[in-house]
Amino acid sequence: MSSYKDTLSADQLSNIYIIIDEMQKAGITNIYTQSAFLAVISKESAFYPQSETSYRNTSNDRIRKTFGSRVPSNDAELNALKQNDIKFFDTVYGGRYGNALNEGYKYRGRGFNQLTFKGNYASIGQRINIDIVSNPDLVNRIDVAAKVLIDYFLREFNNQKIDINSFKDSQTALKRVFEANRGFGKGSIDSVPDVTGGYNLALSRLGDFDLIVGLNKKKKIILISVIVYLLLVKIFPSIKEYNYVSFIGVLLSVYFIYEKTSLKNINNLID
């Protein structure tokens, strides 16, 4: 049976590495946090930045699990409502978190993590210095989507005073990242279980992303080591006489430094 990572296309893998690089640049260097981010994004958008899709073919039961009392309890009314995307999103998102009553559709979910509500578009847009309020579809552009994603999670973790790089295992990281994505105000995943199936889906893919993030880290350590070694050879040509020993020494040194710091400036040079 193939794993989730085996099903990823070249475009999806490219977008995954864009997200990892954006995390590194923002100082999110904990591999468990990175894996958790990717697992959650996999179930949100499958690594294709996109607008929230229509619910016209979604079962009424699932819609009610997602939106609760904001949608009609009568099946006939809900069936009619979900056939009109603008009315549907205005109903479930209108008049909330900065949205006017008729802005639910305009500020529906977009991007890698389905950024929703005008208030979020405004605050994040201001911090990343991109006007996504006037042009919300910019959030579906890959480079903007990655910045929006990282800024959103940094804000949520900072507001809760949680160190985003403090996790010691990927499952604990996943719980906190999932809670941040749905809103910490909705409670912990242990006390308020997810009813949509999204958490279990992300959890089932977590091992794949542990592997992807680990391989990415190894590649960066080797690449940085090669760059450092070549620079040393240029400065001290005699090092070439101890070729393998010298390179192993550089490799071990880079690995140690990588583990102790984010190597942020070097990452920015090679990204």
Tab-separated table of N, CA and C in Angstrom, residues 145-212:
chain	number	residue	atom	x	y	z
A	145	ALA	N	0.683	32.904	-0.528
A	145	ALA	CA	0.040	31.877	0.299
A	145	ALA	C	0.979	31.365	1.381
A	146	ALA	N	2.260	31.182	1.039
A	146	ALA	CA	3.237	30.692	2.019
A	146	ALA	C	3.467	31.723	3.119
A	147	LYS	N	3.568	32.996	2.753
A	147	LYS	CA	3.759	34.052	3.760
A	147	LYS	C	2.541	34.178	4.668
A	148	VAL	N	1.352	34.105	4.072
A	148	VAL	CA	0.114	34.195	4.847
A	148	VAL	C	0.024	33.039	5.836
A	149	LEU	N	0.324	31.846	5.362
A	149	LEU	CA	0.285	30.652	6.198
A	149	LEU	C	1.175	30.801	7.422
A	150	ILE	N	2.426	31.164	7.198
A	150	ILE	CA	3.384	31.257	8.300
A	150	ILE	C	2.999	32.374	9.262
A	151	ASP	N	2.599	33.524	8.723
A	151	ASP	CA	2.223	34.639	9.595
A	151	ASP	C	1.026	34.288	10.463
A	152	TYR	N	0.051	33.598	9.872
A	152	TYR	CA	-1.141	33.212	10.635
A	152	TYR	C	-0.760	32.365	11.846
A	153	PHE	N	0.057	31.338	11.634
A	153	PHE	CA	0.412	30.451	12.739
A	153	PHE	C	1.317	31.136	13.762
A	154	LEU	N	2.230	31.969	13.315
A	154	LEU	CA	3.063	32.713	14.259
A	154	LEU	C	2.199	33.593	15.161
A	155	ARG	N	1.213	34.250	14.560
A	155	ARG	CA	0.313	35.104	15.346
A	155	ARG	C	-0.447	34.289	16.382
A	156	GLU	N	-0.995	33.156	15.950
A	156	GLU	CA	-1.794	32.338	16.863
A	156	GLU	C	-0.953	31.800	18.026
A	157	PHE	N	0.244	31.311	17.737
A	157	PHE	CA	1.104	30.786	18.792
A	157	PHE	C	1.595	31.904	19.714
A	158	ASN	N	1.950	33.046	19.140
A	158	ASN	CA	2.397	34.168	19.967
A	158	ASN	C	1.291	34.669	20.879
A	159	ASN	N	0.060	34.714	20.357
A	159	ASN	CA	-1.068	35.163	21.182
A	159	ASN	C	-1.293	34.242	22.381
A	160	GLN	N	-1.009	32.960	22.192
A	160	GLN	CA	-1.173	31.990	23.286
A	160	GLN	C	0.099	31.835	24.121
A	161	LYS	N	1.134	32.603	23.748
A	161	LYS	CA	2.429	32.533	24.431
A	161	LYS	C	2.991	31.101	24.438
A	162	ILE	N	2.849	30.430	23.292
A	162	ILE	CA	3.402	29.085	23.114
A	162	ILE	C	4.638	29.194	22.228
A	163	ASP	N	5.749	28.642	22.686
A	163	ASP	CA	6.975	28.642	21.889
A	163	ASP	C	6.801	27.657	20.734
A	164	ILE	N	6.781	28.163	19.529
A	164	ILE	CA	6.488	27.341	18.357
A	164	ILE	C	7.597	26.338	18.065
A	165	ASN	N	8.779	26.549	18.661
A	165	ASN	CA	9.907	25.638	18.451
A	165	ASN	C	10.174	24.737	19.660
A	166	SER	N	9.184	24.597	20.534
A	166	SER	CA	9.428	23.894	21.801
A	166	SER	C	9.034	22.419	21.794
A	167	PHE	N	8.464	21.920	20.713
A	167	PHE	CA	7.901	20.574	20.732
A	167	PHE	C	8.970	19.486	20.683
A	168	LYS	N	8.704	18.405	21.421
A	168	LYS	CA	9.647	17.287	21.508
A	168	LYS	C	9.200	16.071	20.699
A	169	ASP	N	7.984	16.132	20.167
A	169	ASP	CA	7.501	15.046	19.316
A	169	ASP	C	6.459	15.609	18.362
A	170	SER	N	6.256	14.935	17.242
A	170	SER	CA	5.388	15.481	16.199
A	170	SER	C	3.906	15.371	16.540
A	171	GLN	N	3.500	14.388	17.343
A	171	GLN	CA	2.083	14.258	17.675
A	171	GLN	C	1.606	15.387	18.575
A	172	THR	N	2.430	15.772	19.542
A	172	THR	CA	2.070	16.924	20.384
A	172	THR	C	2.030	18.191	19.542
A	173	ALA	N	3.000	18.330	18.649
A	173	ALA	CA	3.022	19.501	17.755
A	173	ALA	C	1.765	19.538	16.897
A	174	LEU	N	1.346	18.377	16.394
A	174	LEU	CA	0.155	18.332	15.543
A	174	LEU	C	-1.084	18.805	16.294
A	175	LYS	N	-1.229	18.385	17.546
A	175	LYS	CA	-2.394	18.808	18.326
A	175	LYS	C	-2.450	20.330	18.419
A	176	ARG	N	-1.317	20.954	18.750
A	176	ARG	CA	-1.308	22.416	18.914
A	176	ARG	C	-1.496	23.120	17.566
A	177	VAL	N	-0.879	22.619	16.504
A	177	VAL	CA	-1.016	23.253	15.190
A	177	VAL	C	-2.454	23.117	14.695
A	178	PHE	N	-3.058	21.962	14.911
A	178	PHE	CA	-4.449	21.765	14.503
A	178	PHE	C	-5.361	22.715	15.271
A	179	GLU	N	-5.114	22.851	16.566
A	179	GLU	CA	-5.922	23.761	17.399
A	179	GLU	C	-5.755	25.207	16.947
A	180	ALA	N	-4.522	25.580	16.582
A	180	ALA	CA	-4.289	26.940	16.081
A	180	ALA	C	-5.041	27.160	14.785
A	181	ASN	N	-5.048	26.141	13.923
A	181	ASN	CA	-5.692	26.277	12.623
A	181	ASN	C	-7.202	26.452	12.763
A	182	ARG	N	-7.815	25.727	13.660
A	182	ARG	CA	-9.266	25.853	13.828
A	182	ARG	C	-9.635	26.972	14.793
A	183	GLY	N	-8.622	27.495	15.524
A	183	GLY	CA	-8.848	28.563	16.490
A	183	GLY	C	-8.693	28.034	17.900
A	184	PHE	N	-7.701	28.535	18.635
A	184	PHE	CA	-7.464	28.050	19.998
A	184	PHE	C	-8.687	28.230	20.889
A	185	GLY	N	-9.521	29.208	20.543
A	185	GLY	CA	-10.717	29.474	21.339
A	185	GLY	C	-11.713	28.331	21.346
A	186	LYS	N	-11.578	27.409	20.406
A	186	LYS	CA	-12.508	26.273	20.346
A	186	LYS	C	-12.107	25.137	21.275
A	187	GLY	N	-11.010	25.311	22.003
A	187	GLY	CA	-10.586	24.314	22.968
A	187	GLY	C	-9.569	23.336	22.417
A	188	SER	N	-9.004	22.534	23.327
A	188	SER	CA	-7.980	21.564	22.928
A	188	SER	C	-8.623	20.380	22.221
A	189	ILE	N	-7.841	19.708	21.411
A	189	ILE	CA	-8.338	18.551	20.668
A	189	ILE	C	-8.704	17.417	21.617
A	190	ASP	N	-8.089	17.393	22.807
A	190	ASP	CA	-8.386	16.340	23.785
A	190	ASP	C	-9.734	16.565	24.467
A	191	SER	N	-10.054	17.826	24.739
A	191	SER	CA	-11.318	18.115	25.426
A	191	SER	C	-12.468	18.380	24.465
A	192	VAL	N	-12.152	18.885	23.268
A	192	VAL	CA	-13.175	19.140	22.242
A	192	VAL	C	-12.734	18.430	20.962
A	193	PRO	N	-13.078	17.151	20.827
A	193	PRO	CA	-12.618	16.370	19.665
A	193	PRO	C	-13.106	16.964	18.343
A	194	ASP	N	-12.300	16.756	17.312
A	194	ASP	CA	-12.672	17.194	15.967
A	194	ASP	C	-13.739	16.263	15.402
A	195	VAL	N	-14.810	16.844	14.868
A	195	VAL	CA	-15.911	16.030	14.329
A	195	VAL	C	-15.882	15.970	12.807
A	196	THR	N	-14.942	16.690	12.200
A	196	THR	CA	-14.907	16.749	10.727
A	196	THR	C	-14.062	15.647	10.105
A	197	GLY	N	-13.231	14.992	10.909
A	197	GLY	CA	-12.319	13.977	10.378
A	197	GLY	C	-10.982	14.539	9.952
A	198	GLY	N	-10.834	15.869	10.005
A	198	GLY	CA	-9.600	16.502	9.553
A	198	GLY	C	-8.397	16.157	10.406
A	199	TYR	N	-8.592	16.088	11.731
A	199	TYR	CA	-7.459	15.789	12.612
A	199	TYR	C	-6.925	14.380	12.353
A	200	ASN	N	-7.823	13.416	12.264
A	200	ASN	CA	-7.381	12.038	12.019
A	200	ASN	C	-6.701	11.901	10.655
A	201	LEU	N	-7.171	12.654	9.675
A	201	LEU	CA	-6.542	12.615	8.358
A	201	LEU	C	-5.120	13.166	8.442
A	202	ALA	N	-4.962	14.295	9.124
A	202	ALA	CA	-3.627	14.880	9.297
A	202	ALA	C	-2.722	13.930	10.079
A	203	LEU	N	-3.276	13.309	11.120
A	203	LEU	CA	-2.492	12.376	11.944
A	203	LEU	C	-2.014	11.185	11.125
A	204	SER	N	-2.859	10.705	10.219
A	204	SER	CA	-2.496	9.544	9.400
A	204	SER	C	-1.348	9.851	8.444
A	205	ARG	N	-1.109	11.124	8.161
A	205	ARG	CA	-0.058	11.523	7.220
A	205	ARG	C	1.191	12.043	7.924
A	206	LEU	N	1.142	12.108	9.237
A	206	LEU	CA	2.220	12.760	9.982
A	206	LEU	C	3.564	12.072	9.763
A	207	GLY	N	3.577	10.735	9.751
A	207	GLY	CA	4.827	10.014	9.548
A	207	GLY	C	5.481	10.323	8.213
A	208	ASP	N	4.666	10.531	7.186
A	208	ASP	CA	5.209	10.884	5.872
A	208	ASP	C	5.940	12.216	5.926
A	209	PHE	N	5.360	13.163	6.652
A	209	PHE	CA	5.988	14.486	6.704
A	209	PHE	C	7.196	14.509	7.640
A	210	ASP	N	7.213	13.618	8.637
A	210	ASP	CA	8.433	13.461	9.436
A	210	ASP	C	9.592	13.068	8.521
A	211	LEU	N	9.318	12.180	7.571
A	211	LEU	CA	10.357	11.742	6.633
A	211	LEU	C	10.765	12.870	5.690
A	212	ILE	N	9.786	13.583	5.140
A	212	ILE	CA	10.081	14.665	4.189
A	212	ILE	C	10.903	15.767	4.848
